Amino acid sequence: MQRFQCYINGEFADGEARFESIDPATGLAWAEMPEAREADVDRAVEAARNALDGGPWAKLSATQRGKLLYKLADLVAENAGKLAELETRDTGKIIRETSAQIAYVADYYRYYAGIADKIEGSYLPIDKPDMDVWLRREPIGVVAMVVPWNSQLFLSAVKIGPALAAGCTMVVKASEDGPAPLLEFARLVHEAGFPAGVVNIITGFGPSCGAALSRHPQVDHIAFTGGPETARHVVRNSAENLASTSLELGGKSPFIVFADTDLDSAANAQVAGIFAATGQSCVAGSRLIVERSIKDRFLQILKAKAEAIRIGSPLDMATEVGPLATQRQCDHVKALVARSLAAGATLVTGGTAPEAAGFYYQPTILDCDGSASPSLDNEFFGPVLSVLSFETEAEALRLANDTRYGLAAGVFTQNLTRAHRLMKGIHAGIVWVNTYRAVSPIAPFGGFGLSGHGREGGLQAALDYTRTKTVWLRTSDDPIPDPFVMR
Ligand code: NAD
């Protein structure tokens, strides 16, 4: 069995305990992981604090920080194949997607490498003649980063990249459900030459590791990606250290299809939106809202596409849908489908788990028209699409916004004015028009409502890892007058 280690203060070390990681394609243990507990968390946070407050990192210029980030980007690109294979092995996400995604992760580091020396302060046109006043942008401090299992290298890059550009130090907690790619990524951080303690990477369980990290008194900011229920714990933990938080949570994103659209193209986007990554995507377009006049035709196309999907080993380049990441996830999907059928949803296709080893579940479509199916409100994080239909644009918008989440939305129409009305009316942090599931380091990403707050990607994300300091300089040599009057 392969063994992995934590990376703390520039050294690779075992955790207080160990646990076995399961290969989702077989259901069997394949690697031993270090389990970090409170003492390991303390060491990692202390290392990050020391690296921030003194030592070589604090003395580097922003340009030098950028150069280290460029080096890291090159190393990620060179090692993308190996990282992809580890992510696929440990989480079941298909190699076809992990290879492409991790190669693109290098571009995220490159983007933030370029930003490092473009984070500027400002000079204020202050209303007092004898004062010069500046805003300095300084790193927000020690950042705790907590990520879920899916797309860990991507979800950590959108935190680590901007935080390093801003000069922060950090402790990254990989998910206990598939930590291999992030623990391996630590080797690249080391090779790139970041000073000890700047980036620490650990893994462990939520209550013993994630909680200890997010309430740690030396943590200044918590960047969290995961489910809303865990986010509530994290926010409660932050009451201990009063750290600021940014939250990237789940979704129940609407995918709206009007009759005037190219149905085959929209169906491909819908397949990408719900069956890619076996549906384990926060932006999954999991609620299809389709114009009633084309509902049957569109469902026919989708059903044919869903049934033609190649399910198989995630390590095979030809596979299109692999296993879910955990048994727990598979059980959750099965139970929610069963509850939805009991509540009146009807099965268009799928609905069963193939009789094979591993955590597989068939691409599934539920027609939810006329039912109060729980699949319409609850995130599956699996390959299950819920369908509703509408007559009018107003009804489509009402159905789209009938959710407490607000991460993403797709609108498919050839009508330009309607597209503009909907992009304004939809409550979501991202609206894709005639496309779906497109991301870029240049474009901010994040949600409204139960989908969280804060944005990852784009320039603002790097600024969000800074805090401003206001500096007042008196330029007059005259003695300070009346001390009892505020100046
Ligand atoms: P999760 O919330 O169960 O776990 C996420 C992380 O939080 C893990 O590392 C876990 O160990 C840690 N954790 C658990 N309990 C904790 C506690 N008490 N204190 C601190 N940390 C704790 O999420 P998951 O099941 O691993 O991932 C699926 C969820 O993530 C879905 O809801 C999905 O939509 C969401 N997600 C959101 C985005 C986004 O960018 N918006 C991206 C990917 C996934």
Short mmCIF file of N, CA and C in Angstrom, two decimals, residues 78-215:
data_model
loop_
_atom_site.label_atom_id
_atom_site.label_comp_id
_atom_site.label_asym_id
_atom_site.label_seq_id
_atom_site.Cartn_x
_atom_site.Cartn_y
_atom_site.Cartn_z
N GLU A 78 4.25 20.08 -15.20
CA GLU A 78 5.13 18.92 -15.47
C GLU A 78 4.60 17.65 -14.82
N ASN A 79 3.98 17.81 -13.65
CA ASN A 79 3.55 16.63 -12.88
C ASN A 79 2.05 16.37 -12.99
N ALA A 80 1.40 17.04 -13.95
CA ALA A 80 -0.07 16.94 -14.04
C ALA A 80 -0.53 15.49 -14.20
N GLY A 81 0.22 14.71 -15.00
CA GLY A 81 -0.17 13.32 -15.24
C GLY A 81 -0.21 12.52 -13.95
N LYS A 82 0.85 12.67 -13.16
CA LYS A 82 0.94 11.89 -11.91
C LYS A 82 -0.14 12.34 -10.91
N LEU A 83 -0.31 13.67 -10.82
CA LEU A 83 -1.33 14.19 -9.89
C LEU A 83 -2.72 13.72 -10.30
N ALA A 84 -2.96 13.74 -11.63
CA ALA A 84 -4.28 13.32 -12.14
C ALA A 84 -4.54 11.86 -11.78
N GLU A 85 -3.51 11.05 -11.94
CA GLU A 85 -3.69 9.62 -11.66
C GLU A 85 -4.01 9.41 -10.17
N LEU A 86 -3.33 10.17 -9.31
CA LEU A 86 -3.58 10.02 -7.87
C LEU A 86 -4.99 10.49 -7.52
N GLU A 87 -5.41 11.60 -8.13
CA GLU A 87 -6.77 12.09 -7.82
C GLU A 87 -7.81 11.07 -8.30
N THR A 88 -7.58 10.54 -9.47
CA THR A 88 -8.52 9.55 -10.01
C THR A 88 -8.57 8.31 -9.10
N ARG A 89 -7.41 7.85 -8.69
CA ARG A 89 -7.33 6.65 -7.84
C ARG A 89 -8.04 6.88 -6.51
N ASP A 90 -7.84 8.07 -5.94
CA ASP A 90 -8.31 8.29 -4.57
C ASP A 90 -9.76 8.78 -4.50
N THR A 91 -10.25 9.40 -5.59
CA THR A 91 -11.61 9.97 -5.52
C THR A 91 -12.55 9.37 -6.56
N GLY A 92 -12.01 8.64 -7.54
CA GLY A 92 -12.85 8.03 -8.56
C GLY A 92 -13.21 8.98 -9.69
N LYS A 93 -12.76 10.21 -9.63
CA LYS A 93 -13.07 11.15 -10.72
C LYS A 93 -12.32 10.69 -11.97
N ILE A 94 -12.99 10.68 -13.12
CA ILE A 94 -12.40 10.04 -14.29
C ILE A 94 -11.11 10.74 -14.75
N ILE A 95 -10.18 9.93 -15.23
CA ILE A 95 -8.85 10.41 -15.62
C ILE A 95 -8.97 11.43 -16.78
N ARG A 96 -9.98 11.23 -17.61
CA ARG A 96 -10.20 12.15 -18.73
C ARG A 96 -10.38 13.57 -18.19
N GLU A 97 -11.10 13.69 -17.08
CA GLU A 97 -11.33 15.03 -16.53
C GLU A 97 -10.17 15.49 -15.64
N THR A 98 -9.64 14.60 -14.79
CA THR A 98 -8.57 15.06 -13.88
C THR A 98 -7.35 15.50 -14.69
N SER A 99 -7.03 14.80 -15.80
CA SER A 99 -5.85 15.19 -16.59
C SER A 99 -6.03 16.61 -17.12
N ALA A 100 -7.20 16.88 -17.69
CA ALA A 100 -7.43 18.21 -18.27
C ALA A 100 -7.48 19.26 -17.16
N GLN A 101 -8.16 18.93 -16.07
CA GLN A 101 -8.35 19.93 -15.01
C GLN A 101 -7.03 20.29 -14.34
N ILE A 102 -6.19 19.30 -14.08
CA ILE A 102 -4.95 19.60 -13.36
C ILE A 102 -3.97 20.34 -14.26
N ALA A 103 -3.97 20.03 -15.56
CA ALA A 103 -3.13 20.82 -16.47
C ALA A 103 -3.58 22.28 -16.41
N TYR A 104 -4.87 22.51 -16.28
CA TYR A 104 -5.40 23.88 -16.22
C TYR A 104 -5.12 24.54 -14.86
N VAL A 105 -5.00 23.72 -13.82
CA VAL A 105 -4.66 24.26 -12.49
C VAL A 105 -3.34 25.03 -12.56
N ALA A 106 -2.41 24.56 -13.39
CA ALA A 106 -1.12 25.27 -13.55
C ALA A 106 -1.39 26.71 -14.00
N ASP A 107 -2.39 26.90 -14.86
CA ASP A 107 -2.71 28.26 -15.34
C ASP A 107 -3.23 29.15 -14.21
N TYR A 108 -3.92 28.54 -13.24
CA TYR A 108 -4.38 29.32 -12.09
C TYR A 108 -3.17 29.84 -11.31
N TYR A 109 -2.18 28.97 -11.09
CA TYR A 109 -0.99 29.44 -10.36
C TYR A 109 -0.25 30.51 -11.17
N ARG A 110 -0.21 30.33 -12.49
CA ARG A 110 0.46 31.32 -13.36
C ARG A 110 -0.26 32.67 -13.28
N TYR A 111 -1.58 32.61 -13.30
CA TYR A 111 -2.37 33.85 -13.25
C TYR A 111 -2.03 34.60 -11.95
N TYR A 112 -2.02 33.89 -10.81
CA TYR A 112 -1.75 34.58 -9.54
C TYR A 112 -0.27 34.92 -9.38
N ALA A 113 0.62 34.20 -10.09
CA ALA A 113 2.03 34.59 -10.09
C ALA A 113 2.15 35.99 -10.69
N GLY A 114 1.42 36.22 -11.76
CA GLY A 114 1.47 37.54 -12.43
C GLY A 114 0.84 38.64 -11.58
N ILE A 115 -0.10 38.26 -10.75
CA ILE A 115 -0.81 39.27 -9.94
C ILE A 115 0.02 39.71 -8.73
N ALA A 116 0.96 38.85 -8.28
CA ALA A 116 1.65 39.11 -7.00
C ALA A 116 2.17 40.55 -6.92
N ASP A 117 2.84 41.05 -7.96
CA ASP A 117 3.40 42.41 -7.85
C ASP A 117 2.51 43.47 -8.52
N LYS A 118 1.23 43.14 -8.60
CA LYS A 118 0.28 44.16 -9.11
C LYS A 118 -0.76 44.51 -8.05
N ILE A 119 -0.53 44.03 -6.84
CA ILE A 119 -1.43 44.38 -5.74
C ILE A 119 -0.93 45.70 -5.17
N GLU A 120 -1.67 46.75 -5.45
CA GLU A 120 -1.18 48.08 -5.11
C GLU A 120 -1.96 48.68 -3.95
N GLY A 121 -1.30 49.52 -3.19
CA GLY A 121 -2.00 50.33 -2.21
C GLY A 121 -2.52 51.58 -2.91
N SER A 122 -2.90 52.59 -2.12
CA SER A 122 -3.37 53.81 -2.78
C SER A 122 -3.05 55.03 -1.92
N TYR A 123 -3.10 56.15 -2.56
CA TYR A 123 -2.84 57.43 -1.90
C TYR A 123 -4.16 58.18 -1.85
N LEU A 124 -4.54 58.67 -0.67
CA LEU A 124 -5.87 59.27 -0.52
C LEU A 124 -5.82 60.80 -0.66
N PRO A 125 -6.76 61.37 -1.39
CA PRO A 125 -6.82 62.84 -1.52
C PRO A 125 -7.43 63.43 -0.25
N ILE A 126 -6.66 63.37 0.84
CA ILE A 126 -7.23 63.64 2.16
C ILE A 126 -7.62 65.12 2.30
N ASP A 127 -8.59 65.38 3.15
CA ASP A 127 -9.16 66.73 3.26
C ASP A 127 -8.42 67.58 4.30
N LYS A 128 -7.13 67.31 4.52
CA LYS A 128 -6.35 68.12 5.48
C LYS A 128 -5.05 68.51 4.80
N PRO A 129 -4.71 69.81 4.84
CA PRO A 129 -3.58 70.29 4.05
C PRO A 129 -2.22 69.77 4.51
N ASP A 130 -2.09 69.42 5.77
CA ASP A 130 -0.76 69.05 6.27
C ASP A 130 -0.63 67.54 6.50
N MET A 131 -1.37 66.77 5.77
CA MET A 131 -1.31 65.31 5.97
C MET A 131 -1.16 64.59 4.64
N ASP A 132 -0.35 63.54 4.64
CA ASP A 132 -0.34 62.57 3.54
C ASP A 132 -0.91 61.28 4.09
N VAL A 133 -1.82 60.66 3.35
CA VAL A 133 -2.47 59.44 3.86
C VAL A 133 -2.47 58.36 2.76
N TRP A 134 -2.00 57.17 3.15
CA TRP A 134 -1.95 56.04 2.22
C TRP A 134 -2.74 54.86 2.77
N LEU A 135 -3.15 54.04 1.84
CA LEU A 135 -3.65 52.71 2.23
C LEU A 135 -2.61 51.69 1.78
N ARG A 136 -2.10 50.93 2.74
CA ARG A 136 -1.20 49.82 2.39
C ARG A 136 -2.02 48.54 2.33
N ARG A 137 -1.71 47.68 1.40
CA ARG A 137 -2.37 46.37 1.37
C ARG A 137 -1.41 45.34 1.93
N GLU A 138 -1.80 44.72 3.04
CA GLU A 138 -0.94 43.73 3.69
C GLU A 138 -1.64 42.37 3.67
N PRO A 139 -0.88 41.28 3.77
CA PRO A 139 -1.53 39.96 3.78
C PRO A 139 -2.51 39.85 4.95
N ILE A 140 -3.62 39.16 4.70
CA ILE A 140 -4.65 39.03 5.74
C ILE A 140 -4.11 38.22 6.93
N GLY A 141 -3.11 37.38 6.70
CA GLY A 141 -2.49 36.66 7.82
C GLY A 141 -2.36 35.18 7.56
N VAL A 142 -2.57 34.40 8.63
CA VAL A 142 -2.52 32.94 8.51
C VAL A 142 -3.90 32.47 8.06
N VAL A 143 -3.93 31.72 6.98
CA VAL A 143 -5.22 31.28 6.43
C VAL A 143 -5.38 29.77 6.63
N ALA A 144 -6.54 29.39 7.16
CA ALA A 144 -6.90 27.97 7.24
C ALA A 144 -7.73 27.68 5.99
N MET A 145 -7.32 26.68 5.23
CA MET A 145 -8.06 26.33 4.01
C MET A 145 -8.60 24.92 4.17
N VAL A 146 -9.90 24.77 4.05
CA VAL A 146 -10.53 23.46 4.24
C VAL A 146 -11.28 23.13 2.95
N VAL A 147 -10.95 21.98 2.36
CA VAL A 147 -11.56 21.65 1.06
C VAL A 147 -12.24 20.28 1.09
N PRO A 148 -13.21 20.08 0.19
CA PRO A 148 -13.88 18.78 0.08
C PRO A 148 -13.08 17.86 -0.86
N TRP A 149 -13.61 16.67 -1.12
CA TRP A 149 -12.81 15.70 -1.89
C TRP A 149 -12.76 16.00 -3.38
N ASN A 150 -13.84 16.62 -3.90
CA ASN A 150 -13.91 16.72 -5.37
C ASN A 150 -13.02 17.84 -5.87
N SER A 151 -12.26 17.60 -6.89
CA SER A 151 -11.39 18.63 -7.51
C SER A 151 -10.50 19.32 -6.49
N GLN A 152 -9.82 18.53 -5.64
CA GLN A 152 -9.07 19.17 -4.55
C GLN A 152 -7.94 20.06 -5.03
N LEU A 153 -7.28 19.67 -6.13
CA LEU A 153 -6.15 20.50 -6.58
C LEU A 153 -6.67 21.81 -7.15
N PHE A 154 -7.84 21.73 -7.78
CA PHE A 154 -8.46 22.94 -8.32
C PHE A 154 -8.98 23.82 -7.17
N LEU A 155 -9.72 23.21 -6.26
CA LEU A 155 -10.33 24.00 -5.17
C LEU A 155 -9.29 24.56 -4.22
N SER A 156 -8.12 23.93 -4.14
CA SER A 156 -7.06 24.50 -3.30
C SER A 156 -6.28 25.56 -4.09
N ALA A 157 -6.13 25.37 -5.42
CA ALA A 157 -5.39 26.37 -6.22
C ALA A 157 -6.08 27.73 -6.17
N VAL A 158 -7.41 27.73 -6.16
CA VAL A 158 -8.12 29.02 -6.14
C VAL A 158 -8.03 29.69 -4.76
N LYS A 159 -7.47 28.99 -3.80
CA LYS A 159 -7.20 29.58 -2.48
C LYS A 159 -5.70 29.85 -2.32
N ILE A 160 -4.89 28.82 -2.59
CA ILE A 160 -3.44 28.94 -2.36
C ILE A 160 -2.84 30.00 -3.29
N GLY A 161 -3.25 30.01 -4.57
CA GLY A 161 -2.68 30.95 -5.54
C GLY A 161 -2.84 32.40 -5.09
N PRO A 162 -4.09 32.86 -4.88
CA PRO A 162 -4.26 34.28 -4.49
C PRO A 162 -3.68 34.57 -3.10
N ALA A 163 -3.73 33.60 -2.19
CA ALA A 163 -3.21 33.84 -0.84
C ALA A 163 -1.69 34.03 -0.88
N LEU A 164 -1.00 33.21 -1.69
CA LEU A 164 0.45 33.38 -1.81
C LEU A 164 0.79 34.69 -2.51
N ALA A 165 0.02 35.01 -3.54
CA ALA A 165 0.26 36.28 -4.25
C ALA A 165 0.17 37.44 -3.26
N ALA A 166 -0.76 37.34 -2.31
CA ALA A 166 -0.97 38.42 -1.35
C ALA A 166 0.04 38.38 -0.21
N GLY A 167 0.82 37.30 -0.10
CA GLY A 167 1.84 37.22 0.96
C GLY A 167 1.41 36.49 2.20
N CYS A 168 0.26 35.80 2.14
CA CYS A 168 -0.22 35.06 3.32
C CYS A 168 0.59 33.77 3.51
N THR A 169 0.42 33.17 4.67
CA THR A 169 0.89 31.81 4.91
C THR A 169 -0.34 30.97 5.23
N MET A 170 -0.22 29.64 5.17
CA MET A 170 -1.46 28.87 5.23
C MET A 170 -1.30 27.44 5.72
N VAL A 171 -2.40 26.91 6.24
CA VAL A 171 -2.50 25.48 6.52
C VAL A 171 -3.67 24.98 5.70
N VAL A 172 -3.38 24.03 4.81
CA VAL A 172 -4.41 23.49 3.93
C VAL A 172 -4.81 22.13 4.47
N LYS A 173 -6.12 21.95 4.71
CA LYS A 173 -6.59 20.63 5.15
C LYS A 173 -7.23 19.91 3.98
N ALA A 174 -6.56 18.85 3.51
CA ALA A 174 -7.13 18.03 2.44
C ALA A 174 -8.29 17.23 3.01
N SER A 175 -9.24 16.88 2.14
CA SER A 175 -10.37 16.06 2.59
C SER A 175 -9.88 14.66 2.97
N GLU A 176 -10.47 14.12 4.01
CA GLU A 176 -10.14 12.75 4.42
C GLU A 176 -10.61 11.74 3.37
N ASP A 177 -11.55 12.18 2.50
CA ASP A 177 -12.05 11.30 1.43
C ASP A 177 -11.23 11.55 0.16
N GLY A 178 -10.00 11.14 0.14
CA GLY A 178 -9.20 11.28 -1.08
C GLY A 178 -8.13 12.34 -0.99
N PRO A 179 -7.28 12.31 0.05
CA PRO A 179 -6.28 13.38 0.20
C PRO A 179 -5.02 13.21 -0.65
N ALA A 180 -4.87 12.07 -1.35
CA ALA A 180 -3.60 11.77 -2.02
C ALA A 180 -3.09 12.91 -2.93
N PRO A 181 -3.94 13.48 -3.81
CA PRO A 181 -3.37 14.47 -4.74
C PRO A 181 -2.81 15.70 -4.02
N LEU A 182 -3.47 16.15 -2.96
CA LEU A 182 -2.97 17.35 -2.26
C LEU A 182 -1.70 17.04 -1.48
N LEU A 183 -1.64 15.84 -0.89
CA LEU A 183 -0.43 15.48 -0.13
C LEU A 183 0.76 15.35 -1.10
N GLU A 184 0.50 14.87 -2.30
CA GLU A 184 1.55 14.77 -3.31
C GLU A 184 1.95 16.17 -3.82
N PHE A 185 0.95 17.03 -3.95
CA PHE A 185 1.21 18.42 -4.39
C PHE A 185 2.20 19.11 -3.44
N ALA A 186 2.18 18.71 -2.14
CA ALA A 186 3.10 19.31 -1.16
C ALA A 186 4.55 19.14 -1.62
N ARG A 187 4.84 18.04 -2.30
CA ARG A 187 6.22 17.81 -2.78
C ARG A 187 6.61 18.89 -3.79
N LEU A 188 5.64 19.35 -4.56
CA LEU A 188 5.94 20.38 -5.57
C LEU A 188 6.15 21.73 -4.89
N VAL A 189 5.37 21.99 -3.84
CA VAL A 189 5.56 23.23 -3.07
C VAL A 189 6.99 23.25 -2.52
N HIS A 190 7.40 22.10 -2.01
CA HIS A 190 8.74 21.97 -1.43
C HIS A 190 9.80 22.20 -2.51
N GLU A 191 9.60 21.54 -3.65
CA GLU A 191 10.58 21.64 -4.75
C GLU A 191 10.64 23.05 -5.31
N ALA A 192 9.52 23.73 -5.32
CA ALA A 192 9.50 25.10 -5.86
C ALA A 192 10.35 26.04 -5.00
N GLY A 193 10.56 25.69 -3.74
CA GLY A 193 11.45 26.48 -2.89
C GLY A 193 10.76 27.49 -1.99
N PHE A 194 9.48 27.28 -1.72
CA PHE A 194 8.81 28.17 -0.75
C PHE A 194 9.46 27.97 0.62
N PRO A 195 9.73 29.04 1.37
CA PRO A 195 10.33 28.86 2.69
C PRO A 195 9.45 28.00 3.60
N ALA A 196 10.10 27.34 4.55
CA ALA A 196 9.39 26.44 5.47
C ALA A 196 8.26 27.18 6.17
N GLY A 197 7.12 26.52 6.29
CA GLY A 197 6.00 27.07 7.05
C GLY A 197 5.04 27.92 6.24
N VAL A 198 5.41 28.30 5.01
CA VAL A 198 4.52 29.17 4.22
C VAL A 198 3.27 28.39 3.80
N VAL A 199 3.49 27.19 3.27
CA VAL A 199 2.36 26.32 2.90
C VAL A 199 2.50 25.02 3.69
N ASN A 200 1.53 24.72 4.51
CA ASN A 200 1.51 23.46 5.27
C ASN A 200 0.30 22.67 4.78
N ILE A 201 0.47 21.39 4.54
CA ILE A 201 -0.65 20.59 4.01
C ILE A 201 -0.84 19.36 4.89
N ILE A 202 -2.05 19.26 5.44
CA ILE A 202 -2.35 18.16 6.35
C ILE A 202 -3.68 17.52 5.92
N THR A 203 -3.99 16.39 6.51
CA THR A 203 -5.34 15.85 6.31
C THR A 203 -5.78 15.21 7.62
N GLY A 204 -7.06 14.98 7.74
CA GLY A 204 -7.61 14.41 8.97
C GLY A 204 -9.12 14.56 8.90
N PHE A 205 -9.78 14.19 9.96
CA PHE A 205 -11.25 14.18 9.96
C PHE A 205 -11.82 15.52 10.42
N GLY A 206 -13.06 15.75 10.02
CA GLY A 206 -13.70 17.05 10.30
C GLY A 206 -13.64 17.45 11.76
N PRO A 207 -14.24 16.64 12.65
CA PRO A 207 -14.33 17.07 14.05
C PRO A 207 -12.97 17.19 14.75
N SER A 208 -12.00 16.32 14.39
CA SER A 208 -10.72 16.36 15.13
C SER A 208 -9.68 17.24 14.47
N CYS A 209 -9.74 17.39 13.16
CA CYS A 209 -8.70 18.16 12.46
C CYS A 209 -9.28 19.49 11.93
N GLY A 210 -10.37 19.39 11.16
CA GLY A 210 -10.97 20.60 10.58
C GLY A 210 -11.43 21.58 11.65
N ALA A 211 -12.04 21.02 12.72
CA ALA A 211 -12.55 21.90 13.78
C ALA A 211 -11.39 22.55 14.52
N ALA A 212 -10.34 21.74 14.85
CA ALA A 212 -9.17 22.29 15.57
C ALA A 212 -8.54 23.41 14.74
N LEU A 213 -8.51 23.22 13.42
CA LEU A 213 -7.88 24.22 12.55
C LEU A 213 -8.73 25.49 12.47
N SER A 214 -10.04 25.32 12.28
CA SER A 214 -10.86 26.51 12.04
C SER A 214 -11.12 27.33 13.31
N ARG A 215 -10.92 26.73 14.50
CA ARG A 215 -11.10 27.56 15.69
C ARG A 215 -9.75 27.98 16.30
#
